[in-house]
């Protein structure tokens, strides 16, 4: 579904792209200091993360956690502290600032249904808890590299997206899956900003969605996923920039047309459909060569496909000729 919006360069908030968010997050992290960040857990932002964790107690799926860790997916770095990963978020429906954890607690996560429609054998609406019962649940440690050049490493719980695609039974003519976030004006103040093309949407090719790395996250740090991180169902595609990992999904639409996604509608040259991590292709306004690891001093080199090339590089063989740099931004 396309919403008519002004072009990106006409936006009153043209600066309010993820870059400004990045600077906010850096400033906050720097201001709090690496040690002070966790020492200050009783006050300010980290306290909000605790409020979020308490909210998760109402989740009827809480008994499914922690899920058994799949040891295949290892990290080359420490896990990001939970207090940090759950207190600095990008969730524009709740505002373009980092500090949305508290606002996001108004998100009602039950009842929650997911619509599966478009080019499938049979369209359906499925309840999240019924879905959870049918899926092969596990925990995976993944990195997440945001297009804004910060990164984190977290334990997601959930299930391989391939299991969801198999469950959905797309027709062989379906080439893409388009995912849509809930758009609830009653609780999401960001939706009052009409220049954004709500609802937030993202898309993958079927080949990407069925790649073993594509993961549907329902949990984080061995508990149901906090609302600010995309409860009750969000995507985790660690070889792509973080904006592909759409939160609070209510719809999977199978289609033979490449979806034009939320950020692509806003600024196609900066946030394209493919958005595969590549340190050699700069964002038009900043370098992608290095990244700030949340909670760590300094910067580390960014890896092609965020270090997951062995799993996914083959998906793009041959596409370089037609897609070129677009594969990486
Ligand atoms: N999904 C929705 N619905 N709305 C958003 O604003 N932001 C994206 C992505 N998914 C976003 C979203 C961006 S830019 C990033 S980097 C990640 O969520 C951040 O995930 P986190 O808040 O769990 O770190």
mmCIF file of C-alpha atoms and ligand atoms in Angstrom:
data_model
loop_
_atom_site.group_PDB
_atom_site.id
_atom_site.type_symbol
_atom_site.label_atom_id
_atom_site.label_comp_id
_atom_site.label_asym_id
_atom_site.label_seq_id
_atom_site.Cartn_x
_atom_site.Cartn_y
_atom_site.Cartn_z
ATOM 1 C CA UNK A 1 0.000 0.000 0.000
ATOM 2 C CA UNK A 2 1.516 3.277 -1.088
ATOM 3 C CA UNK A 3 0.794 6.435 0.849
ATOM 4 C CA UNK A 4 1.142 9.676 -1.051
ATOM 5 C CA UNK A 5 3.915 11.710 0.598
ATOM 6 C CA UNK A 6 6.138 14.628 -0.210
ATOM 7 C CA UNK A 7 9.508 13.782 -1.673
ATOM 8 C CA UNK A 8 12.306 13.376 0.834
ATOM 9 C CA UNK A 9 13.947 16.688 0.011
ATOM 10 C CA UNK A 10 10.674 18.513 0.626
ATOM 11 C CA UNK A 11 10.276 17.105 4.093
ATOM 12 C CA UNK A 12 10.062 19.585 6.942
ATOM 13 C CA UNK A 13 12.121 17.034 8.835
ATOM 14 C CA UNK A 14 14.573 16.251 6.052
ATOM 15 C CA UNK A 15 17.262 16.246 8.692
ATOM 16 C CA UNK A 16 15.333 13.851 10.898
ATOM 17 C CA UNK A 17 16.651 10.831 9.033
ATOM 18 C CA UNK A 18 18.515 8.132 10.897
ATOM 19 C CA UNK A 19 21.674 10.291 10.785
ATOM 20 C CA UNK A 20 20.361 12.716 13.349
ATOM 21 C CA UNK A 21 19.236 9.784 15.415
ATOM 22 C CA UNK A 22 22.731 8.435 15.225
ATOM 23 C CA UNK A 23 24.164 11.633 16.597
ATOM 24 C CA UNK A 24 21.568 11.622 19.379
ATOM 25 C CA UNK A 25 22.489 8.118 20.349
ATOM 26 C CA UNK A 26 26.199 8.839 20.247
ATOM 27 C CA UNK A 27 25.736 11.932 22.332
ATOM 28 C CA UNK A 28 23.672 10.079 24.912
ATOM 29 C CA UNK A 29 26.094 7.198 25.116
ATOM 30 C CA UNK A 30 29.053 9.543 25.370
ATOM 31 C CA UNK A 31 27.334 11.762 27.920
ATOM 32 C CA UNK A 32 26.517 8.866 30.191
ATOM 33 C CA UNK A 33 29.953 7.336 29.909
ATOM 34 C CA UNK A 34 30.660 3.652 29.491
ATOM 35 C CA UNK A 35 30.807 2.811 33.210
ATOM 36 C CA UNK A 36 28.265 5.401 34.310
ATOM 37 C CA UNK A 37 25.749 3.970 31.918
ATOM 38 C CA UNK A 38 25.146 0.870 33.967
ATOM 39 C CA UNK A 39 25.918 2.331 37.355
ATOM 40 C CA UNK A 40 23.060 4.759 36.686
ATOM 41 C CA UNK A 41 20.541 1.945 36.222
ATOM 42 C CA UNK A 42 18.216 3.289 38.867
ATOM 43 C CA UNK A 43 17.818 6.689 37.261
ATOM 44 C CA UNK A 44 17.035 8.203 33.897
ATOM 45 C CA UNK A 45 16.895 6.169 30.736
ATOM 46 C CA UNK A 46 18.099 2.792 31.969
ATOM 47 C CA UNK A 47 15.294 2.902 34.532
ATOM 48 C CA UNK A 48 12.852 3.032 31.662
ATOM 49 C CA UNK A 49 14.298 -0.157 30.303
ATOM 50 C CA UNK A 50 13.454 -1.831 33.613
ATOM 51 C CA UNK A 51 9.883 -0.567 33.355
ATOM 52 C CA UNK A 52 9.760 -2.144 29.900
ATOM 53 C CA UNK A 53 10.992 -5.483 31.215
ATOM 54 C CA UNK A 54 8.274 -5.452 33.892
ATOM 55 C CA UNK A 55 5.643 -4.906 31.185
ATOM 56 C CA UNK A 56 6.866 -8.048 29.486
ATOM 57 C CA UNK A 57 5.629 -10.031 32.509
ATOM 58 C CA UNK A 58 2.056 -9.655 31.214
ATOM 59 C CA UNK A 59 2.969 -11.479 28.052
ATOM 60 C CA UNK A 60 1.266 -14.895 27.882
ATOM 61 C CA UNK A 61 4.228 -16.278 25.955
ATOM 62 C CA UNK A 62 6.646 -15.510 28.804
ATOM 63 C CA UNK A 63 6.815 -19.192 29.776
ATOM 64 C CA UNK A 64 8.472 -20.032 26.425
ATOM 65 C CA UNK A 65 11.633 -18.211 27.448
ATOM 66 C CA UNK A 66 14.541 -18.634 27.618
ATOM 67 C CA UNK A 67 14.695 -20.640 24.414
ATOM 68 C CA UNK A 68 17.446 -23.114 23.643
ATOM 69 C CA UNK A 69 20.384 -21.352 22.046
ATOM 70 C CA UNK A 70 21.394 -22.444 18.552
ATOM 71 C CA UNK A 71 25.180 -22.604 18.912
ATOM 72 C CA UNK A 72 25.795 -22.326 15.191
ATOM 73 C CA UNK A 73 25.571 -18.550 15.234
ATOM 74 C CA UNK A 74 28.505 -17.143 17.157
ATOM 75 C CA UNK A 75 29.696 -13.610 17.823
ATOM 76 C CA UNK A 76 33.133 -12.050 17.401
ATOM 77 C CA UNK A 77 32.407 -9.580 20.218
ATOM 78 C CA UNK A 78 30.715 -9.247 23.594
ATOM 79 C CA UNK A 79 26.963 -9.085 23.881
ATOM 80 C CA UNK A 80 25.648 -5.550 24.241
ATOM 81 C CA UNK A 81 24.317 -4.856 27.722
ATOM 82 C CA UNK A 82 20.577 -5.366 27.889
ATOM 83 C CA UNK A 83 20.088 -1.976 29.536
ATOM 84 C CA UNK A 84 21.631 -0.317 26.517
ATOM 85 C CA UNK A 85 19.996 -2.335 23.718
ATOM 86 C CA UNK A 86 16.564 -1.767 25.247
ATOM 87 C CA UNK A 87 16.915 1.914 26.118
ATOM 88 C CA UNK A 88 18.177 3.454 22.848
ATOM 89 C CA UNK A 89 15.883 2.614 20.025
ATOM 90 C CA UNK A 90 14.793 3.530 16.559
ATOM 91 C CA UNK A 91 11.033 3.262 16.462
ATOM 92 C CA UNK A 92 9.727 6.260 14.562
ATOM 93 C CA UNK A 93 6.104 5.466 15.315
ATOM 94 C CA UNK A 94 6.923 6.564 18.863
ATOM 95 C CA UNK A 95 9.122 9.479 17.829
ATOM 96 C CA UNK A 96 12.329 10.165 15.959
ATOM 97 C CA UNK A 97 14.356 10.487 19.165
ATOM 98 C CA UNK A 98 16.161 7.595 20.835
ATOM 99 C CA UNK A 99 14.328 7.774 24.096
ATOM 100 C CA UNK A 100 11.034 6.101 23.150
ATOM 101 C CA UNK A 101 11.084 3.124 25.532
ATOM 102 C CA UNK A 102 8.611 4.684 27.923
ATOM 103 C CA UNK A 103 6.184 5.836 25.194
ATOM 104 C CA UNK A 104 6.338 2.393 23.597
ATOM 105 C CA UNK A 105 4.887 0.788 26.722
ATOM 106 C CA UNK A 106 1.451 1.901 25.520
ATOM 107 C CA UNK A 107 1.702 -0.544 22.630
ATOM 108 C CA UNK A 108 -0.928 -3.220 23.199
ATOM 109 C CA UNK A 109 0.663 -6.550 22.304
ATOM 110 C CA UNK A 110 -2.289 -8.870 23.050
ATOM 111 C CA UNK A 111 -4.465 -9.828 21.352
ATOM 112 C CA UNK A 112 -2.126 -9.686 18.328
ATOM 113 C CA UNK A 113 -2.871 -11.186 14.979
ATOM 114 C CA UNK A 114 -0.796 -11.449 11.857
ATOM 115 C CA UNK A 115 -2.361 -11.294 8.408
ATOM 116 C CA UNK A 116 -0.821 -13.494 5.704
ATOM 117 C CA UNK A 117 -2.154 -12.524 2.307
ATOM 118 C CA UNK A 118 -1.471 -11.865 -1.349
ATOM 119 C CA UNK A 119 0.059 -14.628 -3.454
ATOM 120 C CA UNK A 120 -0.432 -17.519 -1.054
ATOM 121 C CA UNK A 121 -2.401 -20.746 -1.358
ATOM 122 C CA UNK A 122 -4.865 -19.506 1.255
ATOM 123 C CA UNK A 123 -4.968 -16.108 2.922
ATOM 124 C CA UNK A 124 -5.257 -16.253 6.695
ATOM 125 C CA UNK A 125 -5.121 -14.331 9.939
ATOM 126 C CA UNK A 126 -3.199 -16.056 12.685
ATOM 127 C CA UNK A 127 -2.950 -15.306 16.365
ATOM 128 C CA UNK A 128 0.604 -14.741 17.574
ATOM 129 C CA UNK A 129 0.391 -17.309 20.376
ATOM 130 C CA UNK A 130 -1.043 -19.925 18.002
ATOM 131 C CA UNK A 131 1.808 -19.141 15.606
ATOM 132 C CA UNK A 132 4.406 -19.489 18.358
ATOM 133 C CA UNK A 133 3.101 -22.986 19.107
ATOM 134 C CA UNK A 134 3.762 -24.083 15.524
ATOM 135 C CA UNK A 135 7.201 -22.597 15.021
ATOM 136 C CA UNK A 136 10.614 -24.179 15.796
ATOM 137 C CA UNK A 137 11.720 -21.878 18.613
ATOM 138 C CA UNK A 138 15.352 -21.086 19.390
ATOM 139 C CA UNK A 139 17.730 -18.354 20.493
ATOM 140 C CA UNK A 140 20.423 -16.887 18.250
ATOM 141 C CA UNK A 141 23.228 -14.431 18.877
ATOM 142 C CA UNK A 142 23.334 -11.874 16.069
ATOM 143 C CA UNK A 143 24.994 -8.574 15.363
ATOM 144 C CA UNK A 144 22.902 -5.624 14.185
ATOM 145 C CA UNK A 145 24.555 -2.875 12.157
ATOM 146 C CA UNK A 146 22.492 0.280 11.800
ATOM 147 C CA UNK A 147 22.846 2.413 8.664
ATOM 148 C CA UNK A 148 23.720 5.236 11.096
ATOM 149 C CA UNK A 149 27.060 3.454 11.789
ATOM 150 C CA UNK A 150 26.459 2.075 15.265
ATOM 151 C CA UNK A 151 26.072 -1.582 16.082
ATOM 152 C CA UNK A 152 25.032 -3.974 18.803
ATOM 153 C CA UNK A 153 25.178 -7.721 19.416
ATOM 154 C CA UNK A 154 22.146 -9.311 21.045
ATOM 155 C CA UNK A 155 20.457 -12.653 21.775
ATOM 156 C CA UNK A 156 17.209 -12.797 19.801
ATOM 157 C CA UNK A 157 14.700 -15.562 20.438
ATOM 158 C CA UNK A 158 12.162 -16.646 17.877
ATOM 159 C CA UNK A 159 12.165 -18.778 14.755
ATOM 160 C CA UNK A 160 13.673 -18.972 11.290
ATOM 161 C CA UNK A 161 11.681 -16.891 8.829
ATOM 162 C CA UNK A 162 11.760 -19.875 6.473
ATOM 163 C CA UNK A 163 9.411 -21.684 8.876
ATOM 164 C CA UNK A 164 6.940 -18.797 8.559
ATOM 165 C CA UNK A 165 7.225 -18.762 4.756
ATOM 166 C CA UNK A 166 6.621 -22.530 4.664
ATOM 167 C CA UNK A 167 3.604 -22.025 6.929
ATOM 168 C CA UNK A 168 2.283 -19.248 4.634
ATOM 169 C CA UNK A 169 2.592 -21.438 1.506
ATOM 170 C CA UNK A 170 3.295 -18.743 -1.093
ATOM 171 C CA UNK A 171 2.521 -19.440 -4.739
ATOM 172 C CA UNK A 172 5.559 -20.124 -6.920
ATOM 173 C CA UNK A 173 4.821 -16.827 -8.693
ATOM 174 C CA UNK A 174 5.436 -14.847 -5.448
ATOM 175 C CA UNK A 175 8.875 -13.243 -5.560
ATOM 176 C CA UNK A 176 8.819 -10.915 -2.542
ATOM 177 C CA UNK A 177 7.361 -10.653 0.910
ATOM 178 C CA UNK A 178 6.321 -7.228 2.126
ATOM 179 C CA UNK A 179 6.022 -6.732 5.892
ATOM 180 C CA UNK A 180 3.989 -4.090 7.631
ATOM 181 C CA UNK A 181 4.158 -2.646 11.145
ATOM 182 C CA UNK A 182 1.048 -1.889 13.170
ATOM 183 C CA UNK A 183 -0.124 1.701 12.666
ATOM 184 C CA UNK A 184 -2.200 2.699 15.693
ATOM 185 C CA UNK A 185 -2.738 6.434 15.952
ATOM 186 C CA UNK A 186 -4.147 6.024 19.455
ATOM 187 C CA UNK A 187 -0.776 5.004 20.900
ATOM 188 C CA UNK A 188 1.811 5.982 18.286
ATOM 189 C CA UNK A 189 2.433 9.751 18.306
ATOM 190 C CA UNK A 190 4.813 9.510 15.332
ATOM 191 C CA UNK A 191 1.843 8.717 13.099
ATOM 192 C CA UNK A 192 0.697 12.304 13.518
ATOM 193 C CA UNK A 193 3.626 13.310 11.289
ATOM 194 C CA UNK A 194 1.893 12.904 7.931
ATOM 195 C CA UNK A 195 5.007 13.340 5.814
ATOM 196 C CA UNK A 196 6.142 9.853 6.782
ATOM 197 C CA UNK A 197 4.649 7.129 4.571
ATOM 198 C CA UNK A 198 2.994 5.111 7.331
ATOM 199 C CA UNK A 199 2.656 2.261 7.942
ATOM 200 C CA UNK A 200 6.334 1.324 8.238
ATOM 201 C CA UNK A 201 6.965 -1.339 5.633
ATOM 202 C CA UNK A 202 9.897 -3.457 4.589
ATOM 203 C CA UNK A 203 10.480 -6.206 2.085
ATOM 204 C CA UNK A 204 12.685 -9.145 1.196
ATOM 205 C CA UNK A 205 12.923 -11.423 -1.802
ATOM 206 C CA UNK A 206 11.599 -14.907 -1.108
ATOM 207 C CA UNK A 207 15.187 -16.145 -1.509
ATOM 208 C CA UNK A 208 16.308 -13.742 1.251
ATOM 209 C CA UNK A 209 13.351 -14.562 3.487
ATOM 210 C CA UNK A 210 14.105 -18.277 3.251
ATOM 211 C CA UNK A 211 17.849 -17.862 3.762
ATOM 212 C CA UNK A 212 18.760 -19.590 7.008
ATOM 213 C CA UNK A 213 19.857 -16.309 8.632
ATOM 214 C CA UNK A 214 16.510 -14.495 8.257
ATOM 215 C CA UNK A 215 14.941 -14.669 11.693
ATOM 216 C CA UNK A 216 11.640 -13.634 13.235
ATOM 217 C CA UNK A 217 12.391 -12.320 16.710
ATOM 218 C CA UNK A 218 9.822 -12.649 19.464
ATOM 219 C CA UNK A 219 12.249 -12.464 22.358
ATOM 220 C CA UNK A 220 15.370 -10.657 23.501
ATOM 221 C CA UNK A 221 17.767 -11.534 26.336
ATOM 222 C CA UNK A 222 15.823 -14.695 27.162
ATOM 223 C CA UNK A 223 12.484 -12.899 27.642
ATOM 224 C CA UNK A 224 9.644 -11.725 25.428
ATOM 225 C CA UNK A 225 10.916 -8.891 23.267
ATOM 226 C CA UNK A 226 10.297 -5.444 24.805
ATOM 227 C CA UNK A 227 7.838 -3.210 23.040
ATOM 228 C CA UNK A 228 10.501 -0.647 22.114
ATOM 229 C CA UNK A 229 12.459 -3.369 20.303
ATOM 230 C CA UNK A 230 9.452 -4.422 18.239
ATOM 231 C CA UNK A 231 7.122 -6.630 20.294
ATOM 232 C CA UNK A 232 5.640 -9.048 19.700
ATOM 233 C CA UNK A 233 7.202 -9.971 16.329
ATOM 234 C CA UNK A 234 10.065 -8.293 14.458
ATOM 235 C CA UNK A 235 12.471 -9.202 11.739
ATOM 236 C CA UNK A 236 16.224 -9.753 12.254
ATOM 237 C CA UNK A 237 18.296 -9.833 9.043
ATOM 238 C CA UNK A 238 21.829 -9.297 10.354
ATOM 239 C CA UNK A 239 23.560 -8.901 6.977
ATOM 240 C CA UNK A 240 21.432 -5.870 6.152
ATOM 241 C CA UNK A 241 21.305 -2.406 7.658
ATOM 242 C CA UNK A 242 19.079 -2.253 10.712
ATOM 243 C CA UNK A 243 16.215 -0.362 9.071
ATOM 244 C CA UNK A 244 15.312 -3.548 7.186
ATOM 245 C CA UNK A 245 14.483 -5.204 10.526
ATOM 246 C CA UNK A 246 10.872 -4.071 10.698
ATOM 247 C CA UNK A 247 9.198 -4.090 14.117
ATOM 248 C CA UNK A 248 5.780 -5.111 15.488
ATOM 249 C CA UNK A 249 4.689 -6.873 12.300
ATOM 250 C CA UNK A 250 0.978 -7.295 11.575
ATOM 251 C CA UNK A 251 1.071 -8.331 7.949
ATOM 252 C CA UNK A 252 3.075 -10.473 5.533
ATOM 253 C CA UNK A 253 1.985 -9.801 1.973
ATOM 254 C CA UNK A 254 3.383 -12.092 -0.721
ATOM 255 C CA UNK A 255 3.726 -10.434 -4.093
ATOM 256 C CA UNK A 256 5.467 -10.587 -7.457
ATOM 257 C CA UNK A 257 6.219 -6.824 -7.328
ATOM 258 C CA UNK A 258 9.178 -5.423 -5.481
ATOM 259 C CA UNK A 259 7.789 -3.456 -2.534
ATOM 260 C CA UNK A 260 8.690 0.207 -2.236
ATOM 261 C CA UNK A 261 9.586 0.399 1.427
ATOM 262 C CA UNK A 262 9.131 3.120 4.054
ATOM 263 C CA UNK A 263 12.647 4.542 3.895
ATOM 264 C CA UNK A 264 12.899 4.009 0.166
ATOM 265 C CA UNK A 265 9.834 6.200 -0.304
ATOM 266 C CA UNK A 266 11.466 8.880 1.824
ATOM 267 C CA UNK A 267 15.013 8.839 0.420
ATOM 268 C CA UNK A 268 15.649 6.236 -2.239
ATOM 269 C CA UNK A 269 19.287 7.231 -2.779
ATOM 270 C CA UNK A 270 20.094 6.701 0.894
ATOM 271 C CA UNK A 271 17.907 3.803 2.033
ATOM 272 C CA UNK A 272 17.293 1.437 -0.831
ATOM 273 C CA UNK A 273 15.536 -1.898 -1.044
ATOM 274 C CA UNK A 274 18.612 -4.118 -0.729
ATOM 275 C CA UNK A 275 20.592 -2.313 1.982
ATOM 276 C CA UNK A 276 23.255 -4.988 2.392
ATOM 277 C CA UNK A 277 26.008 -3.888 4.758
ATOM 278 C CA UNK A 278 29.155 -2.903 2.849
ATOM 279 C CA UNK A 279 31.954 -0.779 4.341
ATOM 280 C CA UNK A 280 33.103 0.206 0.856
ATOM 281 C CA UNK A 281 29.889 1.902 -0.214
ATOM 282 C CA UNK A 282 29.408 5.053 1.771
ATOM 283 C CA UNK A 283 26.074 6.483 2.650
ATOM 284 C CA UNK A 284 25.788 9.686 0.571
ATOM 285 C CA UNK A 285 26.281 11.704 3.770
ATOM 286 C CA UNK A 286 28.697 9.613 5.857
ATOM 287 C CA UNK A 287 31.233 6.789 5.723
ATOM 288 C CA UNK A 288 30.211 3.202 6.350
ATOM 289 C CA UNK A 289 33.808 2.000 6.844
ATOM 290 C CA UNK A 290 33.635 1.743 10.637
ATOM 291 C CA UNK A 291 31.058 1.510 13.378
ATOM 292 C CA UNK A 292 30.602 2.462 16.988
ATOM 293 C CA UNK A 293 29.798 -0.629 19.045
ATOM 294 C CA UNK A 294 27.226 0.438 21.638
ATOM 295 C CA UNK A 295 28.788 0.617 25.081
ATOM 296 C CA UNK A 296 32.373 0.357 23.779
ATOM 297 C CA UNK A 297 34.902 3.114 23.236
ATOM 298 C CA UNK A 298 36.249 3.917 19.770
ATOM 299 C CA UNK A 299 35.197 2.346 16.495
ATOM 300 C CA UNK A 300 35.753 -0.991 14.772
ATOM 301 C CA UNK A 301 35.880 -1.812 11.057
ATOM 302 C CA UNK A 302 32.573 -2.752 9.458
ATOM 303 C CA UNK A 303 32.580 -6.064 7.591
ATOM 304 C CA UNK A 304 30.985 -6.821 4.197
ATOM 305 C CA UNK A 305 27.503 -8.255 4.783
ATOM 306 C CA UNK A 306 28.179 -7.405 8.433
ATOM 307 C CA UNK A 307 30.400 -10.506 8.581
ATOM 308 C CA UNK A 308 27.688 -12.881 7.308
ATOM 309 C CA UNK A 309 28.923 -13.184 3.703
ATOM 310 C CA UNK A 310 29.414 -16.951 3.910
ATOM 311 C CA UNK A 311 25.660 -17.325 4.368
ATOM 312 C CA UNK A 312 24.295 -14.699 2.018
ATOM 313 C CA UNK A 313 26.784 -13.516 -0.616
ATOM 314 C CA UNK A 314 25.475 -16.169 -3.029
ATOM 315 C CA UNK A 315 22.032 -14.553 -2.972
ATOM 316 C CA UNK A 316 23.390 -11.616 -4.920
ATOM 317 C CA UNK A 317 25.630 -13.358 -7.464
ATOM 318 C CA UNK A 318 24.879 -11.773 -10.813
ATOM 319 C CA UNK A 319 22.843 -8.937 -9.344
ATOM 320 C CA UNK A 320 25.897 -6.662 -9.166
ATOM 321 C CA UNK A 321 25.545 -5.970 -12.889
ATOM 322 C CA UNK A 322 21.993 -4.713 -12.672
ATOM 323 C CA UNK A 323 21.844 -3.354 -9.117
ATOM 324 C CA UNK A 324 25.419 -2.068 -8.614
ATOM 325 C CA UNK A 325 25.813 0.149 -5.534
ATOM 326 C CA UNK A 326 22.097 -0.145 -4.840
ATOM 327 C CA UNK A 327 22.797 -3.538 -3.278
ATOM 328 C CA UNK A 328 24.549 -1.723 -0.468
ATOM 329 C CA UNK A 329 22.513 1.331 0.355
HETATM 330 N N1 LIG B 1 10.591 -0.659 12.578
HETATM 331 C C1 LIG B 1 9.609 0.255 12.709
HETATM 332 N N2 LIG B 1 8.344 -0.151 12.633
HETATM 333 N N3 LIG B 1 9.870 1.570 12.927
HETATM 334 C C2 LIG B 1 11.162 2.036 12.972
HETATM 335 O O1 LIG B 1 11.358 3.260 13.152
HETATM 336 N N4 LIG B 1 13.542 1.507 12.839
HETATM 337 C C3 LIG B 1 14.498 0.614 12.191
HETATM 338 C C4 LIG B 1 14.278 -0.848 12.605
HETATM 339 N N5 LIG B 1 12.886 -1.196 12.563
HETATM 340 C C5 LIG B 1 12.229 1.105 12.830
HETATM 341 C C6 LIG B 1 11.896 -0.265 12.662
HETATM 342 C C7 LIG B 1 15.886 0.992 12.444
HETATM 343 S S1 LIG B 1 16.447 2.385 11.625
HETATM 344 C C8 LIG B 1 16.720 0.242 13.225
HETATM 345 S S2 LIG B 1 18.373 0.570 13.313
HETATM 346 C C9 LIG B 1 16.212 -0.860 14.053
HETATM 347 O O2 LIG B 1 14.788 -1.012 13.937
HETATM 348 C C10 LIG B 1 16.552 -0.591 15.503
HETATM 349 O O3 LIG B 1 16.172 -1.673 16.293
HETATM 350 P P1 LIG B 1 16.352 -1.518 17.878
HETATM 351 O O4 LIG B 1 15.587 -0.315 18.332
HETATM 352 O O5 LIG B 1 15.811 -2.809 18.417
HETATM 353 O O6 LIG B 1 17.840 -1.332 18.129
#
